[in-house]
Amino acid sequence: MSRPKKHSLTLRGHRTSVSLEDEFWQAFREIAAAEDRAINDLAAEIDADRGIDTGLASAIRLFVLRRLRAR
């Protein structure tokens, strides 16, 4: 697995950076494309649904894991 890489996202008009491993970025992009959604929109939905004690990067990793397990 690769080291986390920081990418910028725009969530509801605000820029933020998220660090994920390349494998998670790739899977996240594939899920967004399969759902015909922009990655920023999907990230904003994950951000809105995550708990206060869960970081955005962790929430995205868990989202990706759940989607891949559901296949």
Short mmCIF file of C-alpha atoms in Angstrom, two decimals:
data_model
loop_
_atom_site.label_atom_id
_atom_site.label_comp_id
_atom_site.label_asym_id
_atom_site.label_seq_id
_atom_site.Cartn_x
_atom_site.Cartn_y
_atom_site.Cartn_z
CA MET A 1 0.00 0.00 0.00
CA SER A 2 1.18 3.48 -0.80
CA ARG A 3 1.69 6.35 1.62
CA PRO A 4 -1.22 8.78 1.98
CA LYS A 5 -1.32 11.62 -0.55
CA LYS A 6 -3.08 14.89 0.06
CA HIS A 7 -5.73 16.03 -2.42
CA SER A 8 -7.99 19.07 -2.31
CA LEU A 9 -11.76 18.72 -2.26
CA THR A 10 -14.50 21.33 -2.25
CA LEU A 11 -17.27 20.55 0.22
CA ARG A 12 -20.28 22.85 0.06
CA GLY A 13 -18.15 25.71 -1.25
CA HIS A 14 -15.24 25.23 1.16
CA ARG A 15 -11.85 23.83 0.17
CA THR A 16 -10.31 21.13 2.33
CA SER A 17 -7.45 18.67 1.99
CA VAL A 18 -7.79 14.95 2.55
CA SER A 19 -4.93 12.47 2.78
CA LEU A 20 -5.64 8.99 1.43
CA GLU A 21 -3.54 6.20 -0.03
CA ASP A 22 -3.58 5.98 -3.85
CA GLU A 23 -5.60 2.76 -3.66
CA PHE A 24 -8.38 4.51 -1.73
CA TRP A 25 -8.34 7.53 -4.05
CA GLN A 26 -8.66 5.24 -7.07
CA ALA A 27 -11.50 3.21 -5.54
CA PHE A 28 -13.27 6.41 -4.42
CA ARG A 29 -13.06 7.84 -7.95
CA GLU A 30 -14.34 4.56 -9.43
CA ILE A 31 -17.34 4.55 -7.07
CA ALA A 32 -18.15 8.18 -7.90
CA ALA A 33 -17.90 7.45 -11.64
CA ALA A 34 -20.08 4.33 -11.35
CA GLU A 35 -22.74 6.44 -9.62
CA ASP A 36 -22.29 9.25 -12.18
CA ARG A 37 -21.47 11.67 -9.37
CA ALA A 38 -18.77 14.26 -8.86
CA ILE A 39 -16.20 13.21 -6.28
CA ASN A 40 -16.75 16.50 -4.40
CA ASP A 41 -20.48 15.82 -4.11
CA LEU A 42 -19.90 12.31 -2.83
CA ALA A 43 -17.30 13.57 -0.35
CA ALA A 44 -19.72 16.26 0.86
CA GLU A 45 -22.38 13.61 1.49
CA ILE A 46 -19.88 11.46 3.43
CA ASP A 47 -18.79 14.53 5.38
CA ALA A 48 -22.39 15.36 6.32
CA ASP A 49 -23.09 11.78 7.45
CA ARG A 50 -19.92 11.18 9.47
CA GLY A 51 -19.85 11.36 13.22
CA ILE A 52 -18.12 14.17 15.07
CA ASP A 53 -15.43 11.75 16.28
CA THR A 54 -14.62 10.47 12.77
CA GLY A 55 -12.21 12.32 10.52
CA LEU A 56 -13.12 12.83 6.87
CA ALA A 57 -10.29 10.63 5.58
CA SER A 58 -11.40 7.78 7.87
CA ALA A 59 -15.01 8.25 6.81
CA ILE A 60 -14.03 8.03 3.13
CA ARG A 61 -11.96 4.88 3.76
CA LEU A 62 -14.91 3.26 5.57
CA PHE A 63 -17.28 4.29 2.78
CA VAL A 64 -14.99 2.73 0.16
CA LEU A 65 -14.59 -0.44 2.23
CA ARG A 66 -18.36 -0.82 2.69
CA ARG A 67 -19.02 -0.29 -1.01
CA LEU A 68 -16.39 -2.82 -2.05
CA ARG A 69 -17.68 -5.39 0.44
CA ALA A 70 -21.23 -4.91 -0.86
CA ARG A 71 -20.25 -5.91 -4.39
#
